[in-house]
Amino acid sequence: QVQLVESGGGLVQAGGSLRLSCAASRSLVAIDNIGWYRQAPGKQRELVAAITSAGSTNYADSVKGRFTISGDNAKNTVYLQMNSLKPEDTAVYYCKARYQLRIYWGQGTQVTVSS
């Protein structure tokens, strides 16, 4: 099993920055893939960014150039640095891990961007 705990959400003005953290209960090297997803009210959950155990990353087109995903193996934590935030980035952000063919989700953290 893998437990995921997100933190770092909050209220920020448009153009501002936030850094989200996803602390995992296992070594990042053992986890195949960790991703950040978000879900806005009335919308489907969507992929924001993901990183593999080898360090490969991918991003949604809507966040490319603004968001950066990274991992700290010493802390078993994956970060999502979000810059130049827009009101449309407002959502609950979830961390998802794929470990030994199973999927695990965190509880989510709210990000609200005011205009």
CSV table of C-alpha atoms in Angstrom, one decimal:
chain,number,residue,atom,x,y,z
A,1,GLN,CA,0.0,0.0,0.0
A,2,VAL,CA,0.9,3.6,-0.4
A,3,GLN,CA,-0.5,6.5,1.7
A,4,LEU,CA,-0.4,10.0,0.1
A,5,VAL,CA,-0.8,13.2,2.0
A,6,GLU,CA,-1.1,16.5,0.1
A,7,SER,CA,-0.5,19.9,1.5
A,8,GLY,CA,0.2,23.5,0.3
A,9,GLY,CA,-3.1,24.5,-1.1
A,10,GLY,CA,-4.7,27.9,-0.4
A,11,LEU,CA,-6.0,31.1,-1.7
A,12,VAL,CA,-3.8,33.2,-4.0
A,13,GLN,CA,-4.4,36.1,-6.4
A,14,ALA,CA,-4.0,35.6,-10.2
A,15,GLY,CA,-0.4,35.7,-11.2
A,16,GLY,CA,0.7,34.3,-7.9
A,17,SER,CA,2.5,31.1,-7.0
A,18,LEU,CA,1.9,28.1,-4.8
A,19,ARG,CA,3.8,24.9,-4.1
A,20,LEU,CA,1.9,21.7,-3.4
A,21,SER,CA,3.5,18.8,-1.7
A,22,CYS,CA,2.6,15.1,-1.8
A,23,ALA,CA,4.2,13.0,0.9
A,24,ALA,CA,4.3,9.3,0.1
A,25,SER,CA,4.6,6.5,2.7
A,26,ARG,CA,7.1,4.6,0.4
A,27,SER,CA,10.2,5.5,-1.4
A,28,LEU,CA,9.6,7.3,-4.7
A,29,VAL,CA,12.0,5.0,-6.4
A,30,ALA,CA,9.6,2.1,-5.7
A,31,ILE,CA,6.6,3.9,-7.0
A,32,ASP,CA,6.1,3.6,-10.8
A,33,ASN,CA,4.4,6.9,-11.3
A,34,ILE,CA,3.1,9.8,-9.3
A,35,GLY,CA,0.9,12.5,-10.7
A,36,TRP,CA,-1.1,15.6,-9.8
A,37,TYR,CA,-4.7,15.7,-10.9
A,38,ARG,CA,-7.3,18.4,-10.4
A,39,GLN,CA,-11.0,18.6,-10.3
A,40,ALA,CA,-13.0,21.8,-10.6
A,41,PRO,CA,-16.7,22.0,-9.7
A,42,GLY,CA,-18.8,20.4,-12.3
A,43,LYS,CA,-15.8,19.1,-14.3
A,44,GLN,CA,-14.0,15.8,-14.6
A,45,ARG,CA,-10.8,15.1,-12.9
A,46,GLU,CA,-7.9,15.8,-15.2
A,47,LEU,CA,-4.1,15.2,-15.2
A,48,VAL,CA,-2.0,18.2,-14.4
A,49,ALA,CA,1.5,16.7,-14.3
A,50,ALA,CA,3.2,13.4,-13.6
A,51,ILE,CA,6.6,12.0,-12.9
A,52,THR,CA,8.0,8.5,-13.1
A,53,SER,CA,10.5,6.7,-10.9
A,54,ALA,CA,13.1,7.4,-13.6
A,55,GLY,CA,12.4,11.1,-13.4
A,56,SER,CA,10.5,11.5,-16.7
A,57,THR,CA,7.8,14.1,-16.6
A,58,ASN,CA,4.7,15.1,-18.6
A,59,TYR,CA,2.3,18.0,-18.3
A,60,ALA,CA,-1.1,19.1,-19.5
A,61,ASP,CA,-0.9,21.6,-22.2
A,62,SER,CA,-2.8,24.1,-20.1
A,63,VAL,CA,0.0,24.2,-17.5
A,64,LYS,CA,3.1,23.8,-19.6
A,65,GLY,CA,5.6,26.6,-18.9
A,66,ARG,CA,3.8,27.5,-15.6
A,67,PHE,CA,3.9,24.4,-13.5
A,68,THR,CA,6.8,22.2,-12.6
A,69,ILE,CA,6.7,18.7,-11.0
A,70,SER,CA,9.7,17.4,-9.1
A,71,GLY,CA,10.5,14.7,-6.6
A,72,ASP,CA,12.7,14.6,-3.5
A,73,ASN,CA,13.7,11.0,-2.9
A,74,ALA,CA,15.2,11.8,0.5
A,75,LYS,CA,11.8,13.1,1.7
A,76,ASN,CA,9.6,10.7,-0.3
A,77,THR,CA,7.8,13.8,-1.5
A,78,VAL,CA,6.7,15.0,-4.9
A,79,TYR,CA,6.1,18.8,-5.4
A,80,LEU,CA,4.1,20.8,-7.8
A,81,GLN,CA,5.4,24.3,-8.2
A,82,MET,CA,2.6,26.4,-9.7
A,83,ASN,CA,3.5,29.9,-11.1
A,84,SER,CA,1.5,32.5,-13.0
A,85,LEU,CA,-1.7,31.1,-11.5
A,86,LYS,CA,-5.0,31.8,-13.3
A,87,PRO,CA,-8.6,31.7,-12.0
A,88,GLU,CA,-9.1,28.6,-14.2
A,89,ASP,CA,-6.5,26.8,-12.1
A,90,THR,CA,-9.0,26.8,-9.2
A,91,ALA,CA,-9.7,23.2,-8.2
A,92,VAL,CA,-9.1,20.5,-5.7
A,93,TYR,CA,-5.7,19.0,-6.5
A,94,TYR,CA,-5.1,15.3,-5.8
A,95,CYS,CA,-2.0,13.2,-5.8
A,96,LYS,CA,-2.2,9.8,-7.4
A,97,ALA,CA,0.4,7.0,-7.3
A,98,ARG,CA,0.7,3.8,-9.2
A,99,TYR,CA,2.4,1.1,-7.2
A,100,GLN,CA,2.5,-2.6,-8.0
A,101,LEU,CA,-0.3,-2.3,-10.5
A,102,ARG,CA,-2.6,-0.6,-8.0
A,103,ILE,CA,-3.7,3.0,-7.9
A,104,TYR,CA,-3.7,5.2,-4.7
A,105,TRP,CA,-5.2,8.7,-4.2
A,106,GLY,CA,-4.6,11.3,-1.6
A,107,GLN,CA,-7.3,13.3,0.1
A,108,GLY,CA,-6.9,16.4,-2.0
A,109,THR,CA,-6.0,20.0,-1.3
A,110,GLN,CA,-8.0,23.1,-2.4
A,111,VAL,CA,-6.4,25.7,-4.6
A,112,THR,CA,-8.4,28.9,-5.2
A,113,VAL,CA,-7.1,31.6,-7.5
A,114,SER,CA,-8.9,34.9,-7.3
A,115,SER,CA,-9.1,37.4,-10.2
